[in-house]
mmCIF file of C-alpha atoms (C1' of nucleotides) in Angstrom:
data_model
loop_
_atom_site.group_PDB
_atom_site.id
_atom_site.type_symbol
_atom_site.label_atom_id
_atom_site.label_comp_id
_atom_site.label_asym_id
_atom_site.label_seq_id
_atom_site.Cartn_x
_atom_site.Cartn_y
_atom_site.Cartn_z
ATOM 1 C CA MET A 1 29.811 -144.836 182.853
ATOM 2 C CA ARG A 2 27.620 -141.940 184.117
ATOM 3 C CA ARG A 3 25.645 -141.102 180.408
ATOM 4 C CA ALA A 4 22.744 -139.136 179.374
ATOM 5 C CA GLY A 5 20.209 -141.245 181.587
ATOM 6 C CA ASP A 6 20.936 -140.345 184.566
ATOM 7 C CA MET A 7 20.397 -136.902 183.899
ATOM 8 C CA LEU A 8 17.023 -134.968 184.984
ATOM 9 C CA PRO A 9 15.042 -131.917 183.556
ATOM 10 C CA ILE A 10 14.324 -129.667 185.969
ATOM 11 C CA GLY A 11 10.854 -130.650 185.442
ATOM 12 C CA LYS A 12 11.520 -133.929 187.388
ATOM 13 C CA ILE A 13 12.994 -132.455 189.911
ATOM 14 C CA ALA A 14 10.660 -129.957 190.124
ATOM 15 C CA ALA A 15 8.082 -133.089 191.537
ATOM 16 C CA ARG A 16 10.132 -134.757 193.428
ATOM 17 C CA THR A 17 11.513 -132.505 195.401
ATOM 18 C CA GLY A 18 8.465 -130.000 195.586
ATOM 19 C CA LEU A 19 9.856 -126.708 194.727
ATOM 20 C CA ALA A 20 8.538 -124.917 191.707
ATOM 21 C CA VAL A 21 10.918 -124.955 188.779
ATOM 22 C CA SER A 22 11.016 -120.442 188.340
ATOM 23 C CA ALA A 23 11.878 -121.325 192.515
ATOM 24 C CA LEU A 24 14.974 -124.146 191.018
ATOM 25 C CA ARG A 25 16.406 -121.185 189.040
ATOM 26 C CA PHE A 26 16.429 -119.014 190.735
ATOM 27 C CA TYR A 27 18.184 -121.084 192.984
ATOM 28 C CA GLU A 28 20.556 -121.450 190.465
ATOM 29 C CA ALA A 29 20.367 -118.367 190.297
ATOM 30 C CA GLU A 30 21.875 -118.044 193.715
ATOM 31 C CA GLY A 31 24.532 -120.143 193.417
ATOM 32 C CA LEU A 32 22.977 -123.247 195.386
ATOM 33 C CA ILE A 33 23.165 -125.653 193.000
ATOM 34 C CA HIS A 34 25.040 -125.964 190.122
ATOM 35 C CA PRO A 35 23.011 -128.439 187.119
ATOM 36 C CA ILE A 36 25.172 -128.851 183.256
ATOM 37 C CA ARG A 37 23.806 -127.810 179.852
ATOM 38 C CA THR A 38 23.048 -130.190 176.931
ATOM 39 C CA ALA A 39 24.239 -128.846 174.116
ATOM 40 C CA ALA A 40 20.654 -126.615 173.792
ATOM 41 C CA GLY A 41 20.648 -125.013 177.265
ATOM 42 C CA GLN A 42 18.542 -126.963 179.064
ATOM 43 C CA ARG A 43 19.346 -127.577 182.238
ATOM 44 C CA GLN A 44 20.264 -131.536 183.610
ATOM 45 C CA PHE A 45 20.392 -132.434 187.086
ATOM 46 C CA ARG A 46 21.630 -134.860 189.525
ATOM 47 C CA ARG A 47 19.341 -137.256 191.002
ATOM 48 C CA SER A 48 22.670 -135.987 194.457
ATOM 49 C CA ASP A 49 20.885 -132.997 193.390
ATOM 50 C CA ILE A 50 17.780 -133.717 195.359
ATOM 51 C CA ARG A 51 19.689 -134.941 198.721
ATOM 52 C CA ARG A 52 20.900 -131.175 197.585
ATOM 53 C CA ILE A 53 17.919 -129.448 197.904
ATOM 54 C CA SER A 54 16.753 -131.491 200.367
ATOM 55 C CA PHE A 55 19.168 -129.947 202.967
ATOM 56 C CA ILE A 56 18.842 -126.234 201.477
ATOM 57 C CA LYS A 57 15.459 -126.904 202.539
ATOM 58 C CA ILE A 58 15.782 -128.715 205.759
ATOM 59 C CA ALA A 59 18.848 -125.770 207.072
ATOM 60 C CA GLN A 60 15.537 -122.898 205.929
ATOM 61 C CA GLU A 61 13.639 -124.098 207.825
ATOM 62 C CA LEU A 62 15.292 -123.738 210.664
ATOM 63 C CA GLY A 63 16.352 -120.310 209.628
ATOM 64 C CA MET A 64 19.258 -120.464 207.724
ATOM 65 C CA SER A 65 18.671 -117.934 204.914
ATOM 66 C CA LEU A 66 20.146 -119.080 201.943
ATOM 67 C CA THR A 67 23.427 -116.851 201.951
ATOM 68 C CA ASP A 68 24.144 -118.665 205.025
ATOM 69 C CA ILE A 69 22.947 -122.176 203.243
ATOM 70 C CA ARG A 70 24.906 -121.662 200.549
ATOM 71 C CA GLN A 71 27.966 -120.674 202.297
ATOM 72 C CA GLU A 72 28.014 -124.136 204.054
ATOM 73 C CA ILE A 73 27.590 -125.817 201.063
ATOM 74 C CA ALA A 74 30.488 -124.379 199.662
ATOM 75 C CA LYS A 75 32.202 -126.925 202.206
ATOM 76 C CA LEU A 76 31.321 -129.704 199.756
ATOM 77 C CA PRO A 77 34.315 -131.170 198.049
ATOM 78 C CA ASP A 78 34.967 -129.257 195.262
ATOM 79 C CA GLY A 79 34.275 -130.470 192.190
ATOM 80 C CA ARG A 80 33.370 -133.866 192.516
ATOM 81 C CA THR A 81 29.485 -134.591 193.874
ATOM 82 C CA PRO A 82 30.198 -135.181 197.377
ATOM 83 C CA THR A 83 28.983 -138.714 198.748
ATOM 84 C CA LYS A 84 26.401 -139.670 202.045
ATOM 85 C CA ALA A 85 30.110 -138.861 203.875
ATOM 86 C CA ASP A 86 29.832 -135.487 202.654
ATOM 87 C CA TRP A 87 26.835 -134.243 204.047
ATOM 88 C CA ALA A 88 27.130 -136.390 206.763
ATOM 89 C CA LYS A 89 29.879 -134.401 207.740
ATOM 90 C CA ILE A 90 27.779 -130.504 206.947
ATOM 91 C CA SER A 91 24.986 -132.004 208.517
ATOM 92 C CA ARG A 92 25.902 -131.911 211.599
ATOM 93 C CA LYS A 93 25.088 -128.149 211.637
ATOM 94 C CA LEU A 94 21.415 -128.936 210.803
ATOM 95 C CA GLN A 95 21.636 -131.530 213.571
ATOM 96 C CA ALA A 96 23.010 -128.942 216.486
ATOM 97 C CA MET A 97 21.070 -126.194 214.642
ATOM 98 C CA LEU A 98 17.797 -129.423 215.213
ATOM 99 C CA ASP A 99 18.934 -129.142 219.250
ATOM 100 C CA ASP A 100 19.081 -125.948 219.483
ATOM 101 C CA ARG A 101 14.989 -125.178 218.471
ATOM 102 C CA ILE A 102 14.768 -128.082 219.368
ATOM 103 C CA HIS A 103 15.130 -127.374 223.410
ATOM 104 C CA GLN A 104 15.270 -123.317 223.100
ATOM 105 C CA LEU A 105 10.538 -124.138 222.341
ATOM 106 C CA GLN A 106 10.808 -126.436 224.763
ATOM 107 C CA ARG A 107 11.388 -123.640 227.777
ATOM 108 C CA THR A 108 9.670 -121.431 225.560
ATOM 109 C CA ARG A 109 6.657 -123.732 226.437
ATOM 110 C CA ASP A 110 8.018 -124.907 229.798
ATOM 111 C CA VAL A 111 7.656 -120.857 231.037
ATOM 112 C CA LEU A 112 4.641 -119.965 228.905
ATOM 113 C CA ASP A 113 3.552 -122.957 231.043
ATOM 114 C CA GLY A 114 2.323 -120.983 233.887
ATOM 115 C CA CYS A 115 3.926 -117.423 233.006
ATOM 116 C CA ILE A 116 1.299 -116.396 231.149
ATOM 117 C CA GLY A 117 -1.186 -117.982 233.262
ATOM 118 C CA CYS A 118 0.801 -115.690 236.604
ATOM 119 C CA GLY A 119 0.694 -112.479 234.346
ATOM 120 C CA CYS A 120 3.675 -111.782 234.486
ATOM 121 C CA LEU A 121 4.238 -111.938 230.367
ATOM 122 C CA SER A 122 6.951 -109.510 229.447
ATOM 123 C CA LEU A 123 9.674 -110.047 228.010
ATOM 124 C CA LYS A 124 11.941 -108.228 229.572
ATOM 125 C CA SER A 125 10.554 -109.131 233.181
ATOM 126 C CA CYS A 126 10.464 -113.322 232.287
ATOM 127 C CA LYS A 127 13.051 -115.398 231.769
ATOM 128 C CA LEU A 128 10.670 -116.348 229.111
ATOM 129 C CA TYR A 129 13.700 -115.450 226.388
ATOM 130 C CA ASN A 130 16.877 -116.819 226.382
ATOM 131 C CA PRO A 131 19.483 -114.603 225.741
ATOM 132 C CA ASP A 132 22.141 -116.986 225.225
ATOM 133 C CA ASP A 133 20.794 -117.748 221.284
ATOM 134 C CA GLN A 134 22.973 -116.731 218.539
ATOM 135 C CA MET A 135 22.867 -117.802 214.550
ATOM 136 C CA ARG A 136 19.328 -115.768 214.294
ATOM 137 C CA GLN A 137 19.119 -112.567 211.551
ATOM 138 C CA THR A 138 19.852 -109.195 211.784
ATOM 139 C CA GLY A 139 20.472 -106.262 209.693
ATOM 140 C CA THR A 140 18.026 -103.863 208.288
ATOM 141 C CA GLY A 141 14.684 -105.298 206.684
ATOM 142 C CA PRO A 142 12.199 -108.113 208.312
ATOM 143 C CA ARG A 143 12.870 -109.559 210.916
ATOM 144 C CA ILE A 144 11.243 -112.285 213.105
ATOM 145 C CA ILE A 145 13.942 -112.360 216.444
ATOM 146 C CA LEU A 146 12.256 -113.385 220.329
ATOM 147 C CA ASN A 147 15.663 -113.877 221.126
ATOM 148 C CA SER A 148 17.608 -110.772 220.641
ATOM 149 C CA PRO A 149 20.744 -109.915 221.850
ATOM 150 C CA GLY A 150 20.191 -108.343 224.370
ATOM 151 C CA ASP A 151 17.260 -109.349 226.545
ATOM 152 C CA ALA A 152 17.486 -110.362 229.486
ATOM 153 C CA MET B 1 -8.794 -94.949 239.907
ATOM 154 C CA ARG B 2 -6.478 -95.109 237.406
ATOM 155 C CA ARG B 3 -5.008 -91.639 235.986
ATOM 156 C CA ALA B 4 -2.117 -91.123 233.745
ATOM 157 C CA GLY B 5 0.362 -92.373 236.298
ATOM 158 C CA ASP B 6 -0.487 -95.734 234.681
ATOM 159 C CA MET B 7 -0.307 -95.240 230.846
ATOM 160 C CA LEU B 8 3.382 -95.820 229.112
ATOM 161 C CA PRO B 9 4.784 -93.365 225.914
ATOM 162 C CA ILE B 10 5.805 -95.398 223.875
ATOM 163 C CA GLY B 11 8.758 -94.994 224.082
ATOM 164 C CA LYS B 12 8.857 -96.940 227.130
ATOM 165 C CA ILE B 13 6.936 -99.894 225.340
ATOM 166 C CA ALA B 14 10.035 -99.840 222.203
ATOM 167 C CA ALA B 15 12.355 -100.047 225.176
ATOM 168 C CA ARG B 16 10.473 -102.973 227.611
ATOM 169 C CA THR B 17 9.032 -104.543 224.829
ATOM 170 C CA GLY B 18 12.873 -104.437 222.545
ATOM 171 C CA LEU B 19 10.536 -103.687 219.493
ATOM 172 C CA ALA B 20 11.471 -100.745 217.521
ATOM 173 C CA VAL B 21 9.668 -98.007 217.463
ATOM 174 C CA SER B 22 8.755 -97.516 213.889
ATOM 175 C CA ALA B 23 7.358 -101.866 214.498
ATOM 176 C CA LEU B 24 4.583 -99.762 217.652
ATOM 177 C CA ARG B 25 3.252 -97.763 215.030
ATOM 178 C CA PHE B 26 3.417 -100.772 212.417
ATOM 179 C CA TYR B 27 1.268 -102.400 214.791
ATOM 180 C CA GLU B 28 -1.250 -100.009 215.536
ATOM 181 C CA ALA B 29 -2.157 -99.854 211.787
ATOM 182 C CA GLU B 30 -2.024 -103.213 211.509
ATOM 183 C CA GLY B 31 -5.043 -103.208 214.448
ATOM 184 C CA LEU B 32 -2.698 -105.554 217.357
ATOM 185 C CA ILE B 33 -2.504 -102.803 219.407
ATOM 186 C CA HIS B 34 -4.626 -99.927 220.301
ATOM 187 C CA PRO B 35 -3.188 -97.439 222.801
ATOM 188 C CA ILE B 36 -4.866 -94.051 223.542
ATOM 189 C CA ARG B 37 -3.689 -90.715 222.617
ATOM 190 C CA THR B 38 -2.941 -87.858 224.928
ATOM 191 C CA ALA B 39 -4.756 -84.320 223.693
ATOM 192 C CA ALA B 40 -2.118 -83.713 222.022
ATOM 193 C CA GLY B 41 -2.069 -87.038 219.935
ATOM 194 C CA GLN B 42 -0.040 -89.074 221.742
ATOM 195 C CA ARG B 43 0.095 -92.360 222.567
ATOM 196 C CA GLN B 44 -0.127 -94.046 225.900
ATOM 197 C CA PHE B 45 0.153 -97.330 226.420
ATOM 198 C CA ARG B 46 -1.442 -99.106 229.174
ATOM 199 C CA ARG B 47 1.585 -102.092 230.856
ATOM 200 C CA SER B 48 -1.506 -104.557 229.777
ATOM 201 C CA ASP B 49 0.341 -104.017 226.355
ATOM 202 C CA ILE B 50 2.853 -104.721 226.662
ATOM 203 C CA ARG B 51 1.727 -108.524 227.182
ATOM 204 C CA ARG B 52 -0.060 -108.351 224.383
ATOM 205 C CA ILE B 53 3.187 -107.344 222.945
ATOM 206 C CA SER B 54 4.608 -110.874 224.616
ATOM 207 C CA PHE B 55 1.722 -112.826 222.967
ATOM 208 C CA ILE B 56 2.304 -111.414 219.198
ATOM 209 C CA LYS B 57 5.846 -111.881 219.775
ATOM 210 C CA ILE B 58 5.056 -115.085 220.822
ATOM 211 C CA ALA B 59 3.308 -116.188 217.965
ATOM 212 C CA GLN B 60 5.467 -114.740 215.666
ATOM 213 C CA GLU B 61 8.028 -117.079 216.123
ATOM 214 C CA LEU B 62 6.020 -120.388 216.260
ATOM 215 C CA GLY B 63 5.256 -119.634 212.260
ATOM 216 C CA MET B 64 2.089 -117.118 212.696
ATOM 217 C CA SER B 65 1.701 -114.049 210.360
ATOM 218 C CA LEU B 66 0.534 -110.947 211.723
ATOM 219 C CA THR B 67 -2.834 -111.494 210.086
ATOM 220 C CA ASP B 68 -3.500 -114.893 211.953
ATOM 221 C CA ILE B 69 -2.075 -112.992 215.232
ATOM 222 C CA ARG B 70 -4.704 -110.257 214.852
ATOM 223 C CA GLN B 71 -7.305 -112.669 214.244
ATOM 224 C CA GLU B 72 -6.556 -113.872 217.292
ATOM 225 C CA ILE B 73 -6.136 -111.534 218.788
ATOM 226 C CA ALA B 74 -10.025 -110.405 218.690
ATOM 227 C CA LYS B 75 -11.419 -113.028 220.562
ATOM 228 C CA LEU B 76 -9.748 -110.574 223.714
ATOM 229 C CA PRO B 77 -12.880 -109.133 225.610
ATOM 230 C CA ASP B 78 -14.404 -106.594 223.409
ATOM 231 C CA GLY B 79 -13.101 -102.958 225.203
ATOM 232 C CA ARG B 80 -12.228 -104.487 228.374
ATOM 233 C CA THR B 81 -8.665 -104.520 229.358
ATOM 234 C CA PRO B 82 -7.827 -107.869 229.501
ATOM 235 C CA THR B 83 -6.904 -110.190 232.198
ATOM 236 C CA LYS B 84 -4.659 -112.903 233.154
ATOM 237 C CA ALA B 85 -7.759 -115.758 232.876
ATOM 238 C CA ASP B 86 -8.369 -114.045 229.182
ATOM 239 C CA TRP B 87 -4.148 -114.433 228.395
ATOM 240 C CA ALA B 88 -4.656 -117.852 229.401
ATOM 241 C CA LYS B 89 -6.981 -119.275 227.279
ATOM 242 C CA ILE B 90 -5.984 -117.280 224.091
ATOM 243 C CA SER B 91 -2.426 -119.036 224.253
ATOM 244 C CA ARG B 92 -3.961 -122.558 224.411
ATOM 245 C CA LYS B 93 -2.756 -122.769 220.730
ATOM 246 C CA LEU B 94 0.082 -121.151 221.606
ATOM 247 C CA GLN B 95 1.240 -123.945 223.511
ATOM 248 C CA ALA B 96 -0.574 -126.028 220.749
ATOM 249 C CA MET B 97 1.435 -125.322 218.462
ATOM 250 C CA LEU B 98 4.854 -124.825 220.530
ATOM 251 C CA ASP B 99 3.762 -128.902 221.315
ATOM 252 C CA ASP B 100 3.357 -129.436 217.174
ATOM 253 C CA ARG B 101 7.026 -128.122 216.301
ATOM 254 C CA ILE B 102 8.933 -129.901 219.130
ATOM 255 C CA HIS B 103 7.209 -132.617 218.070
ATOM 256 C CA GLN B 104 7.896 -131.860 213.893
ATOM 257 C CA LEU B 105 11.245 -130.982 215.042
ATOM 258 C CA GLN B 106 12.463 -133.966 217.170
ATOM 259 C CA ARG B 107 11.446 -136.125 213.922
ATOM 260 C CA THR B 108 13.827 -134.447 211.381
ATOM 261 C CA ARG B 109 16.076 -134.440 213.391
ATOM 262 C CA ASP B 110 15.155 -139.045 214.287
ATOM 263 C CA VAL B 111 14.966 -139.542 210.664
ATOM 264 C CA LEU B 112 17.975 -136.289 210.257
ATOM 265 C CA ASP B 113 20.334 -139.109 212.063
ATOM 266 C CA GLY B 114 20.128 -142.113 210.092
ATOM 267 C CA CYS B 115 18.693 -140.632 206.470
ATOM 268 C CA ILE B 116 21.248 -138.136 205.766
ATOM 269 C CA GLY B 117 24.118 -140.137 207.044
ATOM 270 C CA CYS B 118 22.546 -143.619 204.570
ATOM 271 C CA GLY B 119 22.478 -141.459 201.612
ATOM 272 C CA CYS B 120 19.115 -141.378 201.032
ATOM 273 C CA LEU B 121 17.816 -138.165 201.491
ATOM 274 C CA SER B 122 15.612 -136.650 199.222
ATOM 275 C CA LEU B 123 12.071 -135.236 200.302
ATOM 276 C CA LYS B 124 9.540 -137.145 198.719
ATOM 277 C CA SER B 125 11.192 -140.499 198.806
ATOM 278 C CA CYS B 126 12.426 -140.222 203.115
ATOM 279 C CA LYS B 127 9.717 -139.778 205.727
ATOM 280 C CA LEU B 128 12.015 -137.332 206.614
ATOM 281 C CA TYR B 129 8.859 -134.776 206.466
ATOM 282 C CA ASN B 130 5.714 -135.504 207.978
ATOM 283 C CA PRO B 131 2.334 -135.128 206.399
ATOM 284 C CA ASP B 132 -0.351 -134.325 209.220
ATOM 285 C CA ASP B 133 1.174 -131.074 209.063
ATOM 286 C CA GLN B 134 -1.445 -128.281 208.741
ATOM 287 C CA MET B 135 -0.904 -124.318 209.858
ATOM 288 C CA ARG B 136 2.061 -123.177 207.767
ATOM 289 C CA GLN B 137 1.603 -120.815 205.423
ATOM 290 C CA THR B 138 -0.048 -120.366 202.152
ATOM 291 C CA GLY B 139 -0.409 -118.483 198.686
ATOM 292 C CA THR B 140 1.914 -116.379 196.497
ATOM 293 C CA GLY B 141 4.846 -114.142 197.986
ATOM 294 C CA PRO B 142 8.018 -115.578 199.335
ATOM 295 C CA ARG B 143 7.670 -118.817 201.057
ATOM 296 C CA ILE B 144 8.774 -121.041 204.228
ATOM 297 C CA ILE B 145 7.659 -124.368 203.640
ATOM 298 C CA LEU B 146 8.868 -128.040 204.018
ATOM 299 C CA ASN B 147 5.904 -129.809 204.869
ATOM 300 C CA SER B 148 3.620 -128.383 202.382
ATOM 301 C CA PRO B 149 0.465 -130.617 201.999
ATOM 302 C CA GLY B 150 0.656 -133.052 199.473
ATOM 303 C CA ASP B 151 4.874 -134.182 200.264
ATOM 304 C CA ALA B 152 4.725 -138.363 201.232
ATOM 305 C "C1'" DG C 1 5.074 -133.446 160.886
ATOM 306 C "C1'" DT C 2 3.214 -130.514 163.207
ATOM 307 C "C1'" DA C 3 0.383 -129.737 167.629
ATOM 308 C "C1'" DA C 4 0.967 -129.571 172.236
ATOM 309 C "C1'" DT C 5 4.443 -129.413 176.538
ATOM 310 C "C1'" DT C 6 8.510 -127.834 178.792
ATOM 311 C "C1'" DC C 7 12.424 -125.383 178.354
ATOM 312 C "C1'" DC C 8 14.823 -121.107 177.863
ATOM 313 C "C1'" DT C 9 16.244 -115.066 179.117
ATOM 314 C "C1'" DA C 10 15.364 -111.898 181.534
ATOM 315 C "C1'" DA C 11 13.301 -108.378 183.556
ATOM 316 C "C1'" DA C 12 9.710 -106.493 186.436
ATOM 317 C "C1'" DG C 13 6.074 -107.743 190.262
ATOM 318 C "C1'" DT C 14 5.171 -109.865 194.800
ATOM 319 C "C1'" DT C 15 4.397 -110.204 200.376
ATOM 320 C "C1'" DA C 16 5.044 -109.241 204.550
ATOM 321 C "C1'" DA C 17 6.803 -107.132 208.004
ATOM 322 C "C1'" DC C 18 8.876 -103.682 209.076
ATOM 323 C "C1'" DT C 19 12.702 -99.096 208.615
ATOM 324 C "C1'" DT C 20 14.175 -94.533 206.598
ATOM 325 C "C1'" DT C 21 13.560 -90.255 206.081
ATOM 326 C "C1'" DA C 22 10.647 -85.869 205.925
ATOM 327 C "C1'" DG C 23 9.334 -82.057 207.802
ATOM 328 C "C1'" DC C 24 6.697 -80.672 211.482
ATOM 329 C "C1'" DT C 25 5.103 -80.345 217.293
ATOM 330 C "C1'" DC C 26 5.046 -82.007 222.288
ATOM 331 C "C1'" DA C 27 7.612 -82.235 226.003
ATOM 332 C "C1'" DA C 28 10.859 -81.323 229.994
ATOM 333 C "C1'" DG C 29 15.097 -79.692 231.756
ATOM 334 C "C1'" DG C 30 18.335 -75.541 232.760
ATOM 335 C "C1'" DC D 1 12.568 -69.369 227.417
ATOM 336 C "C1'" DC D 2 15.047 -72.247 224.016
ATOM 337 C "C1'" DT D 3 17.148 -76.058 222.952
ATOM 338 C "C1'" DT D 4 16.579 -81.020 222.629
ATOM 339 C "C1'" DG D 5 14.642 -84.458 222.583
ATOM 340 C "C1'" DA D 6 10.457 -88.114 222.320
ATOM 341 C "C1'" DG D 7 6.687 -88.010 218.634
ATOM 342 C "C1'" DC D 8 3.839 -87.394 214.949
ATOM 343 C "C1'" DT D 9 1.897 -88.416 209.896
ATOM 344 C "C1'" DA D 10 2.053 -89.735 204.792
ATOM 345 C "C1'" DA D 11 4.726 -92.178 201.945
ATOM 346 C "C1'" DA D 12 8.606 -93.804 199.667
ATOM 347 C "C1'" DG D 13 11.999 -97.778 200.890
ATOM 348 C "C1'" DT D 14 14.268 -102.636 202.079
ATOM 349 C "C1'" DT D 15 15.033 -107.231 202.090
ATOM 350 C "C1'" DA D 16 14.462 -112.490 201.837
ATOM 351 C "C1'" DA D 17 12.209 -115.368 198.356
ATOM 352 C "C1'" DC D 18 10.960 -116.518 194.741
ATOM 353 C "C1'" DT D 19 6.553 -115.951 191.542
ATOM 354 C "C1'" DT D 20 4.982 -113.581 186.757
ATOM 355 C "C1'" DT D 21 4.977 -112.491 182.039
ATOM 356 C "C1'" DA D 22 7.014 -111.975 177.443
ATOM 357 C "C1'" DG D 23 8.890 -113.829 174.138
ATOM 358 C "C1'" DG D 24 11.356 -117.601 171.996
ATOM 359 C "C1'" DA D 25 13.540 -122.514 171.501
ATOM 360 C "C1'" DA D 26 13.653 -127.226 171.972
ATOM 361 C "C1'" DT D 27 11.135 -132.087 172.754
ATOM 362 C "C1'" DT D 28 7.599 -135.079 172.913
ATOM 363 C "C1'" DA D 29 3.349 -137.170 172.441
ATOM 364 C "C1'" DC D 30 0.546 -137.981 168.669
#
DNA sequence: GTAATTCCTAAAGTTAACTTTAGCTCAAGG
DNA sequence: CCTTGAGCTAAAGTTAACTTTAGGAATTAC
């Protein structure tokens, strides 16, 4: 029952999500979104793609790389437009990540409280950094890692 | 009263802070740390530099760029080795940033709870994103911004 | 119907934060 | 002494995540 009226051109999607048009094209090239094309070759997005893009942004905010996000999104149902339940399921990992991150920051905050004041601030000697934290990027290139495995 | 015994070579500092030697040299080039040199030109770090580097890492973790961090560090007393009080003072901004970040994530978490479940997830239509949030990077180049000014 | 938008692709450029490489010098151990 | 492990510099390379540019084609607005 859904015809052309449901579809949105790239510019509208950009406006609705706050992403640049170029970023959306980039995301398609990266396999994160899969707009269909008009006969003339112009991209047409489903409304549900807005949710997908929102998911991408939240996951990014939590430090996931686009590669990681692509993997997560790949768990969505095959050809069909994902339902709310699909998103709820896949979002559980985000919930957990949010919780972890919040706790980590709270710990940092608490320790910083006494620790910078007392003058002992040192990445190794202080327990400001929790060693039990995975899920941060590794490898070469630019890194922003505080809790790298091995710190104690 | 302090002679050479108090000073540490770059390798030791790298070991103590968890940073790579190359990163420390890079930080010096960026004006974030200022080790002195031996007659032969080798870097010698003060023990207090460990605290300085720890500060840099925490600030980075909170999303500050090295440029921002350099500015903050510039507020430390001129030539003298900073005291605990100096660090405590400059760390107050980090405390505030930590608090902001924690609250932001909590908000995201709470809204995500109901919001992804209910299927309304959309960056613009949902209040998942707080518009009252500054202190995120702007400009060109790679960006990871969720709460860019203008979102509602 | 035509001017102004919006869209297209492909390729190259940008930025931050480092790392790697190449070719040396210095310092510590046996 | 002489080898081996740190250090040094300068310059080039890397990576992620985009943006910009160039040169067209399709739509929309008047």
